Short mmCIF file of C-alpha atoms in Angstrom, two decimals:
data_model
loop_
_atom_site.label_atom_id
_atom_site.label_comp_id
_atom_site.label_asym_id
_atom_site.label_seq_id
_atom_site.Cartn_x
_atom_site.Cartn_y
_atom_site.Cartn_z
CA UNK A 237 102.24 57.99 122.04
CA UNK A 238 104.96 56.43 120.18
CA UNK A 239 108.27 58.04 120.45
CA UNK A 240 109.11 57.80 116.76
CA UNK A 241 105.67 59.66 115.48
CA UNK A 242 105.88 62.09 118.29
CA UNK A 243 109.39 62.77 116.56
CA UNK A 244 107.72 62.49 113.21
CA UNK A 245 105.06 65.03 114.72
CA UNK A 246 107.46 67.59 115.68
CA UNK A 247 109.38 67.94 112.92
CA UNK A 248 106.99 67.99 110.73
CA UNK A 249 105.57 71.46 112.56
CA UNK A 250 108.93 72.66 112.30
CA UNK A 251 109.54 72.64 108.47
CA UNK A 252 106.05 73.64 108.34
CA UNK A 253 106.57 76.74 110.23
CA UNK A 254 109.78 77.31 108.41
CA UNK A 255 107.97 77.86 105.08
CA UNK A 256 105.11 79.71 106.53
CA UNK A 257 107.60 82.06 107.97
CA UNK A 258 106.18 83.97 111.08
CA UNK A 259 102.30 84.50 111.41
CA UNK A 260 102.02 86.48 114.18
CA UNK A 261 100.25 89.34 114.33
CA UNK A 262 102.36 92.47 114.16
CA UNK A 263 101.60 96.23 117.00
CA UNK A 264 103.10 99.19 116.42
CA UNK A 265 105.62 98.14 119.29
CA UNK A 266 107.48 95.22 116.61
CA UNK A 267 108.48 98.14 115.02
CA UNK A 268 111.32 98.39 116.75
CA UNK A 269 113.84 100.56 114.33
CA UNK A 270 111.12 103.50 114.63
CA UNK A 271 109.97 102.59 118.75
CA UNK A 272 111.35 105.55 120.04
CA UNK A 273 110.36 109.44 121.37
CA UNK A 274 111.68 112.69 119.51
CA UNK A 275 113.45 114.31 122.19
CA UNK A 276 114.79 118.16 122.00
CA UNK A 277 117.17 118.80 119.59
CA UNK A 278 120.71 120.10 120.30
CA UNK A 279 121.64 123.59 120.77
CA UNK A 280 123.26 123.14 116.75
CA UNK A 281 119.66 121.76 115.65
CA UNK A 282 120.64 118.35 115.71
CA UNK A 283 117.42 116.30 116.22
CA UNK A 284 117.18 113.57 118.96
CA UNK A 285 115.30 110.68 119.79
CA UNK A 286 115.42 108.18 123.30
CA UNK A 287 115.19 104.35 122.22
CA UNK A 288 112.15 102.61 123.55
CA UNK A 289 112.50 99.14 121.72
CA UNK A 290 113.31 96.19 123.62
CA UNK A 291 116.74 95.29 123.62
CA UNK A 292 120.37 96.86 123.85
CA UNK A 293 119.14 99.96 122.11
CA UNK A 294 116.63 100.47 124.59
CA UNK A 295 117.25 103.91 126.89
CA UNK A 296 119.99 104.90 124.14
CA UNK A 297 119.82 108.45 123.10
CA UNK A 298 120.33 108.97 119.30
CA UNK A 299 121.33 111.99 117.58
CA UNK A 300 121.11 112.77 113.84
CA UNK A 301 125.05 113.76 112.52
CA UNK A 302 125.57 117.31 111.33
CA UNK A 303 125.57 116.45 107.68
CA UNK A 304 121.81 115.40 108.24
CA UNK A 305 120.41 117.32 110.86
CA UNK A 306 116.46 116.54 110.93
CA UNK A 307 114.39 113.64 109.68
CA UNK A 308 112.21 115.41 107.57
CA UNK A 309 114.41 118.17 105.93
CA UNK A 310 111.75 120.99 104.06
CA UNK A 311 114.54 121.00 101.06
CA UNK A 312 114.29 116.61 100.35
CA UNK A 313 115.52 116.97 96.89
CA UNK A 314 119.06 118.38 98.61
CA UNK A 315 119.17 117.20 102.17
CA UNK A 316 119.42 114.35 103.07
CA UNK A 317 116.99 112.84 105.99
CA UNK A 318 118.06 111.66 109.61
CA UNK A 319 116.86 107.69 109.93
CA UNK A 320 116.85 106.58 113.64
CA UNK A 321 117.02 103.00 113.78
CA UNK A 322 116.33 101.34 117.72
CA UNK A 323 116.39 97.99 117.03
CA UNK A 324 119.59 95.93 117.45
CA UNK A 325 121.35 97.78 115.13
CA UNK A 326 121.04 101.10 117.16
CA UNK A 327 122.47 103.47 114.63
CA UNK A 328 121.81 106.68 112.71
CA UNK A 329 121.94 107.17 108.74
CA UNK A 330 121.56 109.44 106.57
CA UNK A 331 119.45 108.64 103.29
CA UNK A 332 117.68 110.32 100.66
CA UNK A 333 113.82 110.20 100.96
CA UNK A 334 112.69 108.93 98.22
CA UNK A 335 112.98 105.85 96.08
CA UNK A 336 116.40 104.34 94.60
CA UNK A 337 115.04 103.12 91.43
CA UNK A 338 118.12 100.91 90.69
CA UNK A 339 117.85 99.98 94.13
CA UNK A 340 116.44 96.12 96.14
CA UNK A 341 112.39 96.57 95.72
CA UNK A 342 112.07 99.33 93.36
CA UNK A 343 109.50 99.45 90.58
CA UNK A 344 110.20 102.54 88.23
CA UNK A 345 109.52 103.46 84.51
CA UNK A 346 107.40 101.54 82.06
CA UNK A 347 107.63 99.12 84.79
CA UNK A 348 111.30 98.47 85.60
CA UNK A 349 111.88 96.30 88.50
CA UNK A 350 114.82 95.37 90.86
CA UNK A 351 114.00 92.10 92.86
CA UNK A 352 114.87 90.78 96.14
CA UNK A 353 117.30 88.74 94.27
CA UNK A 354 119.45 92.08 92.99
CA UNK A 355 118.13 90.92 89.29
CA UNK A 356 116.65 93.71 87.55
CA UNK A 357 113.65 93.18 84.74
CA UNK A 358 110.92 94.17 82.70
CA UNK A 359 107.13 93.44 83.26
CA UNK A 360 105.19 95.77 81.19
CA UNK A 361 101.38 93.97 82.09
CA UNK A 362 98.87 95.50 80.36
CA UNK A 363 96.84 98.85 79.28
CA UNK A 364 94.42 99.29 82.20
CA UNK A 365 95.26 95.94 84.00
CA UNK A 366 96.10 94.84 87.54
CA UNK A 367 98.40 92.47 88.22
CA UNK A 368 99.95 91.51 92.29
CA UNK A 369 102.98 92.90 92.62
CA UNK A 370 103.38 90.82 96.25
CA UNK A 371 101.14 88.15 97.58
CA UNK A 372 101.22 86.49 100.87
CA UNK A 373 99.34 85.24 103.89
CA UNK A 374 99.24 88.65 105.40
CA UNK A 375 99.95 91.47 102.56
CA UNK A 376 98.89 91.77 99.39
CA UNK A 377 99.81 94.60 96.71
CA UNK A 378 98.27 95.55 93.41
CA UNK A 379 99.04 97.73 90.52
CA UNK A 380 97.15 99.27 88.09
CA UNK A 381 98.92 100.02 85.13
CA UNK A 382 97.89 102.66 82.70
CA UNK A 383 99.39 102.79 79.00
CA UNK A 384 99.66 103.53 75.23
CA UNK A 385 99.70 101.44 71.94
CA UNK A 386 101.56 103.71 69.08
CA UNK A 387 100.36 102.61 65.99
CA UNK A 388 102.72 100.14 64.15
CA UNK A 389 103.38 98.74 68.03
CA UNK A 390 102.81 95.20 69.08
CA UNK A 391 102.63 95.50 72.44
CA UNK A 392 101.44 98.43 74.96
CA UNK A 393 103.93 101.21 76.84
CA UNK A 394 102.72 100.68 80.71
CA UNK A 395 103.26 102.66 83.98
CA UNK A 396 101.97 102.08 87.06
CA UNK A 397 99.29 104.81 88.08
CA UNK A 398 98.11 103.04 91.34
CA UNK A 399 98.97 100.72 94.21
CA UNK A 400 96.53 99.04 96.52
CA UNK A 401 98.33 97.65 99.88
CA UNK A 402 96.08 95.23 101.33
CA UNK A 403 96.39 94.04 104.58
CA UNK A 404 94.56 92.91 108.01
CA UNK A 405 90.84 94.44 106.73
CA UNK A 406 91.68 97.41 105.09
CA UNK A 407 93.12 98.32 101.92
CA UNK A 408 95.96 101.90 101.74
CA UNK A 409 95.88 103.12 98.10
CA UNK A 410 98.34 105.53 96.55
CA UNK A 411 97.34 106.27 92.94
CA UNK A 412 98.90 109.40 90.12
CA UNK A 413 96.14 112.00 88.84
CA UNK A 414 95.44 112.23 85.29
CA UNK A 415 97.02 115.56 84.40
CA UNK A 416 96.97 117.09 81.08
CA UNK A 417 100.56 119.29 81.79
CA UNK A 418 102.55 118.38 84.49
CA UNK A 419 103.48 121.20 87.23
CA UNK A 420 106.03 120.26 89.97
CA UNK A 421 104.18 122.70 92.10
CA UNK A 422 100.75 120.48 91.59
CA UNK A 423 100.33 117.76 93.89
CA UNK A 424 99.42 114.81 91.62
CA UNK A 425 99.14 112.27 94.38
CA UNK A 426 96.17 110.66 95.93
CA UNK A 427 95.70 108.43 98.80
CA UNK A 428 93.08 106.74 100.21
CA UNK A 429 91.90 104.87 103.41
CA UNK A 430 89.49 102.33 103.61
CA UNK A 431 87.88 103.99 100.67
CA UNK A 432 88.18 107.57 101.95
CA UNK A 433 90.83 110.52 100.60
CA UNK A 434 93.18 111.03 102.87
CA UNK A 435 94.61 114.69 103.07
CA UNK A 436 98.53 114.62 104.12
CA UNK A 437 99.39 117.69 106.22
CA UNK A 438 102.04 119.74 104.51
CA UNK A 439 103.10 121.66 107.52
CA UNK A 440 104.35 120.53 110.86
CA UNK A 441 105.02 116.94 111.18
CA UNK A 442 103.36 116.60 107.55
CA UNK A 443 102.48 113.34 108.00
CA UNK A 444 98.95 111.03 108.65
CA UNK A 445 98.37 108.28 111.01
CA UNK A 446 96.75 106.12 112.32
CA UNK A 447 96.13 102.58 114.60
CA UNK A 448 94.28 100.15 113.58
CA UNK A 449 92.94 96.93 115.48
CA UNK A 450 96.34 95.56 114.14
CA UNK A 451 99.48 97.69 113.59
CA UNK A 452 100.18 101.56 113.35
CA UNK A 453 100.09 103.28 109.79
CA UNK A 454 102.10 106.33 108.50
CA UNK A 455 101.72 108.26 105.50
CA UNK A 456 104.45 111.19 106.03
CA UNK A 457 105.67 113.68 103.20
CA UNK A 458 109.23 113.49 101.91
CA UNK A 459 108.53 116.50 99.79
CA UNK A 460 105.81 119.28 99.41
CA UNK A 461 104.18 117.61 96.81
CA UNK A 462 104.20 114.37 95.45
CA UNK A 463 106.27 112.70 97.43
CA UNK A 464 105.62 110.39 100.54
CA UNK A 465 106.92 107.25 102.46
CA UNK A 466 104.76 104.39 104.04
CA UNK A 467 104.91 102.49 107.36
CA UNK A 468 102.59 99.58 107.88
CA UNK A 469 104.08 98.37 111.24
CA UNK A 470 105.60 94.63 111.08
CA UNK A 471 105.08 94.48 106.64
CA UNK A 472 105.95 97.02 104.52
CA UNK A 473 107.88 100.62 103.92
CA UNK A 474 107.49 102.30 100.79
CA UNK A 475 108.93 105.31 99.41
CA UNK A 476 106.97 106.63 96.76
CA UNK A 477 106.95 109.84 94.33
CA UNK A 478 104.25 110.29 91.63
CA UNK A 479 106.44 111.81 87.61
CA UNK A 480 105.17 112.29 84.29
CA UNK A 481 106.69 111.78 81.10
CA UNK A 482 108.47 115.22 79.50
CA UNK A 483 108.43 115.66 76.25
CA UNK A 484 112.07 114.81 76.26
CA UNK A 485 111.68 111.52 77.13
CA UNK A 486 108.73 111.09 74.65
CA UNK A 487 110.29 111.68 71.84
CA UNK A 488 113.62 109.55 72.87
CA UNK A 489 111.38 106.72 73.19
CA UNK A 490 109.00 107.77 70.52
CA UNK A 491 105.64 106.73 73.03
CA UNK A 492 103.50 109.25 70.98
CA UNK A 493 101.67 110.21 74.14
CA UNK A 494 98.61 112.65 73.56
CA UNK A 495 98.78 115.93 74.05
CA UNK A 496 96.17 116.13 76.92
CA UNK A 497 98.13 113.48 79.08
CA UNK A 498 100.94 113.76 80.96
CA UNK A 499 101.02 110.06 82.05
CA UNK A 500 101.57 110.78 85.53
CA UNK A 501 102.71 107.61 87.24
CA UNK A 502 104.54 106.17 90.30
CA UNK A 503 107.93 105.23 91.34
CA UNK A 504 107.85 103.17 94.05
CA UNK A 505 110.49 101.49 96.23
CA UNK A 506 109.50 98.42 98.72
CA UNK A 507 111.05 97.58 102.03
CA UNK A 508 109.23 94.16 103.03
CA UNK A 509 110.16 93.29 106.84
CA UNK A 510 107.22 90.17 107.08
CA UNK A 511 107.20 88.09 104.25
CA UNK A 512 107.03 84.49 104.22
CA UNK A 513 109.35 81.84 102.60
CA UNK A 514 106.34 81.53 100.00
CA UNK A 515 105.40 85.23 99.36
CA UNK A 516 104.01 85.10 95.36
CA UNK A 517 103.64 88.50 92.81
CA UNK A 518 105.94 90.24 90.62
CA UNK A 519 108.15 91.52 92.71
CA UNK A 520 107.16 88.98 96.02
CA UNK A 521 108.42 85.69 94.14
CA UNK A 522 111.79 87.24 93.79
CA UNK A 523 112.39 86.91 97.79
CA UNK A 524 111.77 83.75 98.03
CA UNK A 525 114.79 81.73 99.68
CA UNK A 526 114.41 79.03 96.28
CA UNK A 527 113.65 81.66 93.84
CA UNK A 528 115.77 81.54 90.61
CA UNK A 529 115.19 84.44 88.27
CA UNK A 530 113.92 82.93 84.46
CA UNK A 531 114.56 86.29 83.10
CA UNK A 532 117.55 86.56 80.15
CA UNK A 533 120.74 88.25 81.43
CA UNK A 534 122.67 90.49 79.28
CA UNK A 535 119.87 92.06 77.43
CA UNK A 536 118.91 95.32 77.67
CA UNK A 537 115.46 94.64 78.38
CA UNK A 538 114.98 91.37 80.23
CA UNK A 539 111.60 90.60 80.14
CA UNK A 540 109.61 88.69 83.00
CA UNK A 541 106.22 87.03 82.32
CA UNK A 542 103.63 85.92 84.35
CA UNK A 543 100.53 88.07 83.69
CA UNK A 544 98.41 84.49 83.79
CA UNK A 545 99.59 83.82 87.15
CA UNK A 546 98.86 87.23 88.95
CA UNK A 547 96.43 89.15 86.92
CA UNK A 548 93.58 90.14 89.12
CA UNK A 549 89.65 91.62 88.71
CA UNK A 550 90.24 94.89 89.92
CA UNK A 551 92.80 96.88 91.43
CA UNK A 552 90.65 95.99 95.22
CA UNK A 553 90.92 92.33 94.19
CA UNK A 554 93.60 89.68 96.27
CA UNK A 555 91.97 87.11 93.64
CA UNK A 556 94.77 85.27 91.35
CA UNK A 557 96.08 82.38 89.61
CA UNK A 558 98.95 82.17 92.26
CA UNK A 559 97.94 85.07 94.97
CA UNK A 560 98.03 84.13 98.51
CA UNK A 561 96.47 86.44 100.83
CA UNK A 562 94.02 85.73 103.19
CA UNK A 563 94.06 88.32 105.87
CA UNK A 564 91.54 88.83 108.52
CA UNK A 565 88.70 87.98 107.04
CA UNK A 566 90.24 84.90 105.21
CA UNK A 567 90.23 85.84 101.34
CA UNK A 568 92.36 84.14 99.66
CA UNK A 569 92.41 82.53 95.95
CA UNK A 570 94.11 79.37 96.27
#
């Protein structure tokens, strides 16, 4: 074979591989930040865990610091939570569990985003449409949105009742009730597997999971109600927690909800560990390497289109203008 083409050749795989970003297929083991096993805690109640990941942090013993004692504190709203993390960074954290709504990958209120970029905007969708909020090769995400038209209004007030996470063959969903008054107490939150409810233990661990063909899942509880966070080994974390709107912030923003609906809706924060250089969506377009944000800056609403390019069928539906997901079975819409 000719020297220069076999050049040609190569490099050509390279830069092809570059944009794809990595396709291999992700076990629980790639997780390394969480690869580990909970060991006894101290004698002060300081939980421990021994590092099983590959790499420097392997046979490292971690323990949580005083001011954040246990990964899954019963009181979330005041404690914070322990996070292990075995990879090469080998450290220990303390966070809140739950989402940081002005924070990377967070989708809050009548929908506010923060992209990968930092850039923070508005994509308000439609009254009982779906649109991809990320679309790639192996993950896709969907919202449902759910919303109001005052009268004198030209456009709809949206929230996000529902994500689907698609990935491999099967499809996660976490999706608000309808409630008529909300109740703190009342656990609004839903989440289904493959089709099936999933009931998320409250005591104990308080947490579901399972293996599939693929990668590990884990739905666990970051409070008693309504609040969880979810692994899909080698894509995604998200930390989610289902609100309504009070009657406070009705009448500041004069929605003129009905009385029989509380709106209940998500707020949802994304940690994306396996996206490509050409992930698509809302939110997924905003971490690309190239990406340049068209929204205005300096507004207090800066408003991003796009609801041609990733409006799908149905919530269950990778089909879109610009989606990208293909997955096991090889779905994809472009």
């Amino acid at each position: 074979m000719d020297r220069r083409y076999s050049f040609f050749l190569v490099a050509f795989v390279l830069v092809f591989i570059s944009m794809e970003g990595s396709n291999s297929k992700k076990t629980p083991y790639d997780a390394a930040s969480t690869h580990y096993t909970v060991l006894a805690p101290t004698s002060t109640g300081q939980e421990r865990v021994y590092c099983l990941a590959r790499g420097a942090c392997n046979g490292k013993v971690l323990t949580c610091p005083r001011q954040c004692a246990q990964r899954k504190p019963k009181k979330n709203k005041k404690v914070k939570g322990c996070f292990f993390d075995c990879s090469s960074k080998c450290e220990v954290t303390c966070k809140w569990r739950k989402p940081n709504c002005n924070g990377y990958g967070s989708l809050c209120y009548d929908p506010r985003f923060v992209g990968g970029d930092g850039v923070m905007f508005y994509f308000h969708g439609a009254k009982d449409g779906n649109f991809a909020i990320v679309s790639d090769k192996n993950l896709h995400i969907n919202a449902h949105f759910i919303g109001t038209r005052p009268q004198g209004r030209t456009r709809d007030y949206t929230w996000v009742q529902a994500l689907a996470v698609m990935f491999d063959t099967h499809t996660l969903v976490l999706a608000a009730k309808r409630v008529s008054q909300w109740d703190d107490s009342f656990d609004a939150l839903i989440v289904r597997w493959d089709g099936d409810v999933v009931n998320i233990p409250t005591d104990g661990e308080a947490e579901w999971r399972t293996n599939s063909e693929e990668r590990e899942v884990i739905v666990e509880r970051t409070e008693e109600t309504n609040g969880v966070k979810v692994t899909v080994a080698g894509l995604v974390e998200l930390n989610v927690k289902v609100r309504a709107i009070g009657e406070h912030e009705n009448k500041v923003h004069n929605y003129q909800l009905p009385a029989d609906d509380a709106f209940a809706h998500l707020e949802t924060q994304f940690k994306f560990t396996g996206l490509t250089n050409l992930a698509e969506g809302v939110l997924g377009q905003t971490y690309r390497p190239d990406y340049v944000s068209p929204v205005k800056r300096g507004v207090a609403m800066p408003m991003m289109g796009g609801e041609d390019k990733y409006q799908t069928p149905s919530l269950y539906s990778p089909l879109c203008n610009h989606c990208r997901f293909k997955g096991t079975g090889g779905l994809s819409s472009n």
